[in-house]
Amino acid sequence: MRPRRATTVAATALGALALALSLPASSAGAATGTFTYVYEDLGGGPHLGVLPDPPSRECIALPEVAPEFVPPAHSPRNYTGSTATVFTGAHCDGDHFTLRPNGGHASERLKLRSVVFS
């Protein structure tokens, strides 16, 4: 191998390694970012629920509102890089609504108990 070509190959390999190391590490199959929603405790006080880097393609029951005897969550905000589909039922059933990635949101009129990310 000629010295110039060996230098080019080595520089390219080093550049590729540097690029790979600079990419953010995220778990495979996760919607990178945060999904938030508002829920009320049994006393009626509002709280913010947060799902950081939620798994993709899995139904996630919102733990604070999964039981039918508590009011559903509302005001979802999707700050993940994936589409979020929210459901009125705790098992990704019932009526549904889709929130776009990177800022999709809905008002307090939208009620939800579960979500799945694309």
PDB file of C-alpha atoms in Angstrom:
ATOM      1  CA  MET A   1       0.000   0.000   0.000  1.00  0.00           C
ATOM      2  CA  ARG A   2       1.363   3.414  -0.862  1.00  0.00           C
ATOM      3  CA  PRO A   3       2.077   5.741   2.086  1.00  0.00           C
ATOM      4  CA  ARG A   4      -0.420   8.386   0.929  1.00  0.00           C
ATOM      5  CA  ARG A   5      -3.239   5.858   0.554  1.00  0.00           C
ATOM      6  CA  ALA A   6      -2.479   4.329   3.963  1.00  0.00           C
ATOM      7  CA  THR A   7      -2.679   7.792   5.513  1.00  0.00           C
ATOM      8  CA  THR A   8      -6.023   8.458   3.807  1.00  0.00           C
ATOM      9  CA  VAL A   9      -7.450   5.121   4.961  1.00  0.00           C
ATOM     10  CA  ALA A  10      -6.232   5.706   8.522  1.00  0.00           C
ATOM     11  CA  ALA A  11      -7.642   9.248   8.569  1.00  0.00           C
ATOM     12  CA  THR A  12     -11.010   8.025   7.253  1.00  0.00           C
ATOM     13  CA  ALA A  13     -11.174   5.259   9.865  1.00  0.00           C
ATOM     14  CA  LEU A  14     -10.256   7.681  12.629  1.00  0.00           C
ATOM     15  CA  GLY A  15     -12.912  10.140  11.435  1.00  0.00           C
ATOM     16  CA  ALA A  16     -15.560   7.405  11.383  1.00  0.00           C
ATOM     17  CA  LEU A  17     -14.626   6.355  14.912  1.00  0.00           C
ATOM     18  CA  ALA A  18     -14.820   9.945  16.144  1.00  0.00           C
ATOM     19  CA  LEU A  19     -18.242  10.354  14.529  1.00  0.00           C
ATOM     20  CA  ALA A  20     -19.543   7.139  16.091  1.00  0.00           C
ATOM     21  CA  LEU A  21     -18.344   8.190  19.530  1.00  0.00           C
ATOM     22  CA  SER A  22     -19.956  11.622  19.208  1.00  0.00           C
ATOM     23  CA  LEU A  23     -23.432  10.276  18.439  1.00  0.00           C
ATOM     24  CA  PRO A  24     -25.829  10.280  21.387  1.00  0.00           C
ATOM     25  CA  ALA A  25     -26.316   6.930  23.027  1.00  0.00           C
ATOM     26  CA  SER A  26     -29.929   5.829  23.181  1.00  0.00           C
ATOM     27  CA  SER A  27     -31.444   2.492  23.894  1.00  0.00           C
ATOM     28  CA  ALA A  28     -32.705   0.626  20.875  1.00  0.00           C
ATOM     29  CA  GLY A  29     -36.443   0.769  20.549  1.00  0.00           C
ATOM     30  CA  ALA A  30     -36.905   3.885  22.659  1.00  0.00           C
ATOM     31  CA  ALA A  31     -38.666   7.095  21.740  1.00  0.00           C
ATOM     32  CA  THR A  32     -35.971   9.608  22.608  1.00  0.00           C
ATOM     33  CA  GLY A  33     -37.313  12.571  24.550  1.00  0.00           C
ATOM     34  CA  THR A  34     -40.026  13.213  27.096  1.00  0.00           C
ATOM     35  CA  PHE A  35     -43.791  12.720  27.106  1.00  0.00           C
ATOM     36  CA  THR A  36     -45.789  14.610  29.736  1.00  0.00           C
ATOM     37  CA  TYR A  37     -49.398  14.680  30.887  1.00  0.00           C
ATOM     38  CA  VAL A  38     -51.443  16.161  33.714  1.00  0.00           C
ATOM     39  CA  TYR A  39     -53.327  14.015  36.216  1.00  0.00           C
ATOM     40  CA  GLU A  40     -55.195  14.751  39.432  1.00  0.00           C
ATOM     41  CA  ASP A  41     -54.773  12.981  42.742  1.00  0.00           C
ATOM     42  CA  LEU A  42     -57.836  11.793  44.648  1.00  0.00           C
ATOM     43  CA  GLY A  43     -57.979  15.182  46.372  1.00  0.00           C
ATOM     44  CA  GLY A  44     -58.269  16.935  43.010  1.00  0.00           C
ATOM     45  CA  GLY A  45     -54.769  18.445  42.990  1.00  0.00           C
ATOM     46  CA  PRO A  46     -53.032  18.558  39.581  1.00  0.00           C
ATOM     47  CA  HIS A  47     -49.690  16.814  39.043  1.00  0.00           C
ATOM     48  CA  LEU A  48     -47.363  16.447  36.072  1.00  0.00           C
ATOM     49  CA  GLY A  49     -46.672  12.915  34.877  1.00  0.00           C
ATOM     50  CA  VAL A  50     -43.469  12.319  32.916  1.00  0.00           C
ATOM     51  CA  LEU A  51     -42.307   9.444  30.700  1.00  0.00           C
ATOM     52  CA  PRO A  52     -38.618   9.975  29.813  1.00  0.00           C
ATOM     53  CA  ASP A  53     -37.347   8.044  26.758  1.00  0.00           C
ATOM     54  CA  PRO A  54     -40.350   5.680  26.700  1.00  0.00           C
ATOM     55  CA  PRO A  55     -40.093   2.343  24.871  1.00  0.00           C
ATOM     56  CA  SER A  56     -41.406   2.193  21.304  1.00  0.00           C
ATOM     57  CA  ARG A  57     -44.188  -0.091  20.082  1.00  0.00           C
ATOM     58  CA  GLU A  58     -45.276  -1.037  23.603  1.00  0.00           C
ATOM     59  CA  CYS A  59     -48.527  -0.073  25.242  1.00  0.00           C
ATOM     60  CA  ILE A  60     -47.766   2.031  28.315  1.00  0.00           C
ATOM     61  CA  ALA A  61     -50.543   2.375  30.879  1.00  0.00           C
ATOM     62  CA  LEU A  62     -50.119   5.672  32.710  1.00  0.00           C
ATOM     63  CA  PRO A  63     -49.672   4.383  36.257  1.00  0.00           C
ATOM     64  CA  GLU A  64     -51.444   7.233  38.036  1.00  0.00           C
ATOM     65  CA  VAL A  65     -54.624   6.921  35.973  1.00  0.00           C
ATOM     66  CA  ALA A  66     -54.809   3.270  34.875  1.00  0.00           C
ATOM     67  CA  PRO A  67     -57.537   2.331  37.386  1.00  0.00           C
ATOM     68  CA  GLU A  68     -61.027   3.228  36.164  1.00  0.00           C
ATOM     69  CA  PHE A  69     -62.013   4.752  39.535  1.00  0.00           C
ATOM     70  CA  VAL A  70     -59.603   7.715  39.119  1.00  0.00           C
ATOM     71  CA  PRO A  71     -60.102  10.520  36.605  1.00  0.00           C
ATOM     72  CA  PRO A  72     -58.122  10.123  33.374  1.00  0.00           C
ATOM     73  CA  ALA A  73     -55.065  12.218  32.544  1.00  0.00           C
ATOM     74  CA  HIS A  74     -55.268  15.146  30.142  1.00  0.00           C
ATOM     75  CA  SER A  75     -53.142  17.808  28.388  1.00  0.00           C
ATOM     76  CA  PRO A  76     -50.540  15.465  26.837  1.00  0.00           C
ATOM     77  CA  ARG A  77     -47.355  16.916  25.333  1.00  0.00           C
ATOM     78  CA  ASN A  78     -45.134  14.807  23.122  1.00  0.00           C
ATOM     79  CA  TYR A  79     -41.516  15.987  23.151  1.00  0.00           C
ATOM     80  CA  THR A  80     -40.191  12.665  21.839  1.00  0.00           C
ATOM     81  CA  GLY A  81     -38.921  12.071  18.328  1.00  0.00           C
ATOM     82  CA  SER A  82     -41.724   9.537  17.725  1.00  0.00           C
ATOM     83  CA  THR A  83     -45.432   9.790  17.040  1.00  0.00           C
ATOM     84  CA  ALA A  84     -47.478   9.165  20.197  1.00  0.00           C
ATOM     85  CA  THR A  85     -50.928   7.620  20.008  1.00  0.00           C
ATOM     86  CA  VAL A  86     -52.921   8.160  23.202  1.00  0.00           C
ATOM     87  CA  PHE A  87     -55.924   6.072  24.236  1.00  0.00           C
ATOM     88  CA  THR A  88     -58.880   6.540  26.562  1.00  0.00           C
ATOM     89  CA  GLY A  89     -58.480   2.960  27.851  1.00  0.00           C
ATOM     90  CA  ALA A  90     -55.667   1.656  30.055  1.00  0.00           C
ATOM     91  CA  HIS A  91     -54.739  -1.129  27.610  1.00  0.00           C
ATOM     92  CA  CYS A  92     -54.333   1.002  24.469  1.00  0.00           C
ATOM     93  CA  ASP A  93     -57.998   0.531  23.725  1.00  0.00           C
ATOM     94  CA  GLY A  94     -60.956   2.832  23.342  1.00  0.00           C
ATOM     95  CA  ASP A  95     -60.871   6.130  21.495  1.00  0.00           C
ATOM     96  CA  HIS A  96     -57.460   7.289  20.331  1.00  0.00           C
ATOM     97  CA  PHE A  97     -55.701  10.426  19.134  1.00  0.00           C
ATOM     98  CA  THR A  98     -52.270  10.874  17.534  1.00  0.00           C
ATOM     99  CA  LEU A  99     -49.737  13.487  18.641  1.00  0.00           C
ATOM    100  CA  ARG A 100     -46.958  14.435  16.248  1.00  0.00           C
ATOM    101  CA  PRO A 101     -43.320  14.154  17.355  1.00  0.00           C
ATOM    102  CA  ASN A 102     -41.287  17.063  18.759  1.00  0.00           C
ATOM    103  CA  GLY A 103     -44.004  19.150  20.375  1.00  0.00           C
ATOM    104  CA  GLY A 104     -47.378  17.658  19.489  1.00  0.00           C
ATOM    105  CA  HIS A 105     -49.892  18.450  22.214  1.00  0.00           C
ATOM    106  CA  ALA A 106     -53.558  18.542  23.100  1.00  0.00           C
ATOM    107  CA  SER A 107     -55.736  20.459  25.544  1.00  0.00           C
ATOM    108  CA  GLU A 108     -57.264  19.330  28.810  1.00  0.00           C
ATOM    109  CA  ARG A 109     -60.297  18.159  26.832  1.00  0.00           C
ATOM    110  CA  LEU A 110     -58.325  15.159  25.571  1.00  0.00           C
ATOM    111  CA  LYS A 111     -58.541  12.373  28.167  1.00  0.00           C
ATOM    112  CA  LEU A 112     -56.075   9.492  28.229  1.00  0.00           C
ATOM    113  CA  ARG A 113     -55.017   6.441  30.240  1.00  0.00           C
ATOM    114  CA  SER A 114     -52.383   4.865  27.964  1.00  0.00           C
ATOM    115  CA  VAL A 115     -50.000   5.642  25.115  1.00  0.00           C
ATOM    116  CA  VAL A 116     -47.912   3.879  22.466  1.00  0.00           C
ATOM    117  CA  PHE A 117     -44.980   5.388  20.557  1.00  0.00           C
ATOM    118  CA  SER A 118     -44.098   4.601  16.947  1.00  0.00           C
TER     119      SER A 118
END
